[in-house]
Tab-separated table of C-alpha atoms in Angstrom:
chain	number	residue	atom	x	y	z
A	1	GLY	CA	-15.701	6.139	6.878
A	2	ASN	CA	-12.975	3.586	7.465
A	3	SER	CA	-9.793	4.598	9.228
A	4	VAL	CA	-6.680	3.014	10.710
A	5	THR	CA	-4.553	4.412	13.524
A	6	GLN	CA	-1.162	2.944	14.287
A	7	MET	CA	1.551	3.913	16.695
A	8	GLU	CA	4.032	6.444	15.487
A	9	GLY	CA	7.633	5.548	14.991
A	10	PRO	CA	10.373	5.192	14.649
A	11	VAL	CA	10.689	2.191	16.906
A	12	THR	CA	14.249	1.164	17.714
A	13	LEU	CA	14.915	-2.248	19.239
A	14	SER	CA	17.910	-4.407	19.916
A	15	GLU	CA	18.167	-7.726	18.120
A	16	GLU	CA	16.133	-10.494	19.823
A	17	ALA	CA	13.862	-7.993	21.600
A	18	PHE	CA	10.070	-8.370	21.651
A	19	LEU	CA	8.121	-6.244	19.197
A	20	THR	CA	4.633	-4.793	19.476
A	21	ILE	CA	3.207	-2.275	17.019
A	22	ASN	CA	-0.265	-1.108	17.984
A	23	CYS	CA	-3.054	-0.722	15.456
A	24	THR	CA	-6.696	0.210	15.980
A	25	TYR	CA	-9.360	0.695	13.370
A	26	THR	CA	-12.755	2.214	12.696
A	27	ALA	CA	-15.007	0.517	10.189
A	28	THR	CA	-18.589	-0.534	9.656
A	29	GLY	CA	-19.425	-4.183	9.474
A	30	TYR	CA	-16.705	-6.804	9.422
A	31	PRO	CA	-13.586	-5.619	7.641
A	32	SER	CA	-10.587	-7.721	6.690
A	33	LEU	CA	-7.388	-6.631	8.407
A	34	PHE	CA	-3.821	-6.677	7.109
A	35	TRP	CA	-0.257	-5.907	7.951
A	36	TYR	CA	1.970	-4.886	5.050
A	37	VAL	CA	5.742	-4.441	5.206
A	38	GLN	CA	7.890	-2.138	3.093
A	39	TYR	CA	11.630	-2.765	2.928
A	40	PRO	CA	13.890	0.097	1.832
A	41	GLY	CA	13.549	0.860	-1.863
A	42	GLU	CA	10.716	-1.608	-2.400
A	43	GLY	CA	6.936	-1.637	-2.673
A	44	LEU	CA	4.609	-2.819	0.043
A	45	GLN	CA	4.108	-6.549	0.442
A	46	LEU	CA	1.517	-8.417	2.437
A	47	LEU	CA	2.881	-9.755	5.706
A	48	LEU	CA	-0.253	-11.310	7.205
A	49	LYS	CA	-4.028	-11.001	7.219
A	50	ALA	CA	-7.136	-11.909	9.215
A	51	THR	CA	-10.649	-11.941	7.835
A	52	LYS	CA	-12.902	-12.407	10.867
A	53	ALA	CA	-13.011	-11.793	14.592
A	54	ASP	CA	-10.547	-13.820	16.691
A	55	ASP	CA	-8.596	-14.921	13.613
A	56	LYS	CA	-4.840	-14.897	14.088
A	57	GLY	CA	-2.704	-14.061	11.087
A	58	SER	CA	0.909	-15.208	11.168
A	59	ASN	CA	3.949	-15.182	8.904
A	60	LYS	CA	7.745	-15.122	9.346
A	61	GLY	CA	7.383	-15.141	13.132
A	62	PHE	CA	4.991	-12.182	13.146
A	63	GLU	CA	1.482	-12.532	14.554
A	64	ALA	CA	-1.615	-10.367	14.880
A	65	THR	CA	-5.063	-11.216	16.272
A	66	TYR	CA	-8.292	-9.653	15.040
A	67	ARG	CA	-9.948	-8.243	18.180
A	68	LYS	CA	-13.393	-6.925	17.351
A	69	GLU	CA	-14.225	-5.968	20.934
A	70	THR	CA	-11.273	-3.588	21.075
A	71	THR	CA	-11.153	-2.875	17.311
A	72	SER	CA	-7.474	-3.714	17.335
A	73	PHE	CA	-4.969	-5.710	15.280
A	74	HIS	CA	-1.626	-5.340	17.045
A	75	LEU	CA	1.487	-6.764	15.381
A	76	GLU	CA	3.869	-8.831	17.529
A	77	LYS	CA	7.082	-10.755	17.144
A	78	GLY	CA	8.905	-12.536	19.899
A	79	SER	CA	12.455	-11.958	18.740
A	80	VAL	CA	13.274	-9.401	16.070
A	81	GLN	CA	16.231	-9.569	13.720
A	82	VAL	CA	18.180	-6.861	11.935
A	83	SER	CA	16.544	-8.029	8.700
A	84	ASP	CA	13.126	-7.036	10.110
A	85	SER	CA	14.058	-3.366	9.827
A	86	ALA	CA	11.364	-1.883	7.602
A	87	VAL	CA	8.188	0.185	7.643
A	88	TYR	CA	5.047	-1.662	8.750
A	89	PHE	CA	1.569	-0.616	7.638
A	90	CYS	CA	-1.699	-1.682	9.219
A	91	ALA	CA	-4.619	-1.740	6.776
A	92	LEU	CA	-8.230	-2.787	6.327
A	93	SER	CA	-10.764	-3.424	3.590
A	94	GLY	CA	-14.507	-3.668	3.880
A	95	TRP	CA	-16.534	-6.711	2.941
A	96	GLY	CA	-16.688	-7.021	-0.835
A	97	TYR	CA	-15.072	-3.618	-1.130
A	98	GLN	CA	-11.897	-3.256	-3.042
A	99	LYS	CA	-10.266	-0.153	-1.598
A	100	VAL	CA	-7.740	-0.721	1.176
A	101	THR	CA	-7.356	1.906	3.890
A	102	PHE	CA	-3.751	2.137	5.115
A	103	GLY	CA	-2.346	3.501	8.341
A	104	THR	CA	0.504	5.972	8.293
A	105	GLY	CA	3.186	3.317	8.776
A	106	THR	CA	5.595	2.603	11.628
A	107	LYS	CA	9.296	2.487	10.953
A	108	LEU	CA	11.158	-0.247	12.803
A	109	GLN	CA	14.908	-0.205	13.198
A	110	VAL	CA	16.614	-3.216	14.739
A	111	ILE	CA	20.197	-2.740	15.895
A	112	PRO	CA	22.688	-5.574	16.460
B	1	ASP	CA	5.088	-15.563	-11.941
B	2	ALA	CA	6.142	-12.020	-12.632
B	3	GLY	CA	4.861	-9.486	-10.172
B	4	VAL	CA	3.622	-6.006	-10.921
B	5	ILE	CA	6.057	-4.282	-13.256
B	6	GLN	CA	6.614	-0.541	-13.257
B	7	SER	CA	8.759	1.635	-15.465
B	8	PRO	CA	10.830	3.634	-15.241
B	9	ARG	CA	12.209	2.958	-11.764
B	10	HIS	CA	13.622	6.461	-11.536
B	11	GLU	CA	12.638	9.607	-13.395
B	12	VAL	CA	14.220	13.023	-13.116
B	13	THR	CA	12.600	15.816	-15.063
B	14	GLU	CA	12.358	19.571	-15.135
B	15	MET	CA	9.334	21.525	-14.045
B	16	GLY	CA	6.828	21.917	-16.847
B	17	GLN	CA	7.723	18.703	-18.627
B	18	GLU	CA	5.318	15.845	-19.237
B	19	VAL	CA	5.932	12.657	-17.276
B	20	THR	CA	4.461	9.234	-18.052
B	21	LEU	CA	4.649	6.357	-15.614
B	22	ARG	CA	3.837	2.835	-16.728
B	23	CYS	CA	2.462	-0.250	-15.048
B	24	LYS	CA	1.866	-3.855	-16.025
B	25	PRO	CA	-0.371	-5.638	-13.498
B	26	ILE	CA	-0.239	-9.300	-12.618
B	27	SER	CA	-1.890	-11.367	-15.320
B	28	GLY	CA	-5.486	-12.206	-14.419
B	29	HIS	CA	-5.916	-9.421	-11.901
B	30	ASP	CA	-8.963	-7.271	-12.564
B	31	TYR	CA	-8.196	-4.336	-10.248
B	32	LEU	CA	-5.395	-1.829	-10.667
B	33	PHE	CA	-4.447	0.968	-8.272
B	34	TRP	CA	-2.145	3.977	-8.457
B	35	TYR	CA	-0.692	5.317	-5.195
B	36	ARG	CA	1.650	8.151	-4.324
B	37	GLN	CA	3.973	8.034	-1.303
B	38	THR	CA	5.692	11.011	0.297
B	39	MET	CA	7.185	11.619	3.709
B	40	MET	CA	4.711	14.397	4.424
B	41	ARG	CA	1.480	12.775	3.245
B	42	GLY	CA	2.261	9.072	3.507
B	43	LEU	CA	0.567	6.653	1.105
B	44	GLU	CA	-2.271	8.168	-0.936
B	45	LEU	CA	-4.618	6.363	-3.318
B	46	LEU	CA	-4.863	8.363	-6.535
B	47	ILE	CA	-7.172	6.255	-8.707
B	48	TYR	CA	-8.254	2.687	-9.252
B	49	PHE	CA	-9.637	0.672	-12.146
B	50	ASN	CA	-11.821	-2.401	-12.385
B	51	ASN	CA	-11.741	-4.311	-15.661
B	52	ASN	CA	-9.956	-1.346	-17.270
B	53	VAL	CA	-12.666	1.127	-16.209
B	54	PRO	CA	-11.819	3.942	-13.756
B	55	ILE	CA	-13.927	3.484	-10.634
B	56	ASP	CA	-12.716	6.167	-8.250
B	57	ASP	CA	-10.415	9.037	-9.182
B	58	SER	CA	-11.216	11.214	-6.183
B	59	GLY	CA	-7.599	11.029	-5.049
B	60	MET	CA	-6.173	12.552	-8.214
B	61	PRO	CA	-4.748	15.830	-6.957
B	62	GLU	CA	-5.641	18.037	-9.902
B	63	ASP	CA	-6.238	18.188	-13.618
B	64	ARG	CA	-2.545	17.905	-14.330
B	65	PHE	CA	-2.829	14.223	-13.442
B	66	SER	CA	-4.496	11.689	-15.708
B	67	ALA	CA	-4.559	7.897	-15.816
B	68	LYS	CA	-5.564	5.408	-18.466
B	69	MET	CA	-5.897	1.674	-18.767
B	70	PRO	CA	-6.278	0.804	-22.454
B	71	ASN	CA	-6.192	-2.946	-21.820
B	72	ALA	CA	-5.931	-5.464	-19.009
B	73	SER	CA	-2.154	-5.582	-19.073
B	74	PHE	CA	-1.168	-1.923	-19.191
B	75	SER	CA	-1.845	1.355	-17.429
B	76	THR	CA	-0.276	4.802	-17.492
B	77	LEU	CA	-0.223	7.728	-15.100
B	78	LYS	CA	0.588	11.021	-16.759
B	79	ILE	CA	1.506	14.348	-15.214
B	80	GLN	CA	1.403	17.371	-17.485
B	81	PRO	CA	2.874	19.818	-16.680
B	82	SER	CA	4.958	18.474	-13.812
B	83	GLU	CA	5.798	20.553	-10.734
B	84	PRO	CA	8.398	20.099	-7.969
B	85	ARG	CA	5.645	19.217	-5.482
B	86	ASP	CA	4.879	16.137	-7.593
B	87	SER	CA	8.171	14.611	-6.492
B	88	ALA	CA	7.301	11.323	-4.799
B	89	VAL	CA	7.370	7.558	-5.225
B	90	TYR	CA	4.468	6.343	-7.331
B	91	PHE	CA	3.282	2.779	-6.834
B	92	CYS	CA	1.055	0.623	-8.943
B	93	ALA	CA	-0.758	-2.294	-7.343
B	94	SER	CA	-3.131	-4.965	-8.617
B	95	SER	CA	-5.539	-7.444	-7.091
B	96	SER	CA	-8.078	-10.040	-8.025
B	97	ALA	CA	-11.697	-10.571	-7.096
B	98	GLY	CA	-11.115	-14.287	-6.784
B	99	THR	CA	-13.768	-16.948	-7.042
B	100	SER	CA	-15.657	-15.795	-3.967
B	101	GLY	CA	-15.994	-12.229	-5.207
B	102	VAL	CA	-14.381	-10.922	-2.042
B	103	ARG	CA	-11.155	-9.056	-2.652
B	104	TYR	CA	-8.201	-9.055	-0.377
B	105	GLU	CA	-4.558	-8.325	-0.692
B	106	GLN	CA	-3.034	-5.983	-3.171
B	107	TYR	CA	0.262	-6.723	-4.881
B	108	PHE	CA	2.533	-3.741	-5.238
B	109	GLY	CA	5.126	-2.943	-7.843
B	110	PRO	CA	8.591	-1.638	-6.902
B	111	GLY	CA	7.570	1.957	-7.545
B	112	THR	CA	8.812	4.838	-9.679
B	113	ARG	CA	10.791	7.516	-7.874
B	114	LEU	CA	9.951	10.826	-9.553
B	115	THR	CA	12.041	13.925	-8.998
B	116	VAL	CA	10.899	17.192	-10.553
B	117	THR	CA	13.486	19.962	-10.440
């Protein structure tokens, strides 16, 4: 079955530091890959997505590249802000398949 | 456009009572999902519907839980009787097949925080 493994948190960074959150997946075929973000007290919201190998998803300064050879979709940001403090979920869905498989989430705390 | 709407936002109830959570999906979306989130178990898919029909309820923890979708704009998740271990945040999400038939992102509501004492 499909599965997603992401690095455990919490991750604590100083403002303007570089962020990497690792994510690897197991799936048959060619899944679509996502990063969702959950701010305190809110539901999850889509941050970025990639639908085929070598695609790069980007949004709000965050980037992730779909690497089929390493089955990875690592999230990066060059300079984090306090407002980026949240929980980040890596996720995937199979081709034409509605269910989304979520990772366990990584909590990011950015301190001034 | 309004997003996914859930009510109530907070619910506190005593063990043994019936609890009903409500969800209004985004207009035009044909898939609806119910999730539960706890610190211990993370985000769990309970059940999902397609065109108001339940497709997969394998995540429903036990018979005390039931979900319905009487029409395209409304769904309920009911717990009867409730127990303290049901305390969690319950999310509703919806999505659309789109013109290509390939489904992607889900849109989440703000959640209902349930506390059973």
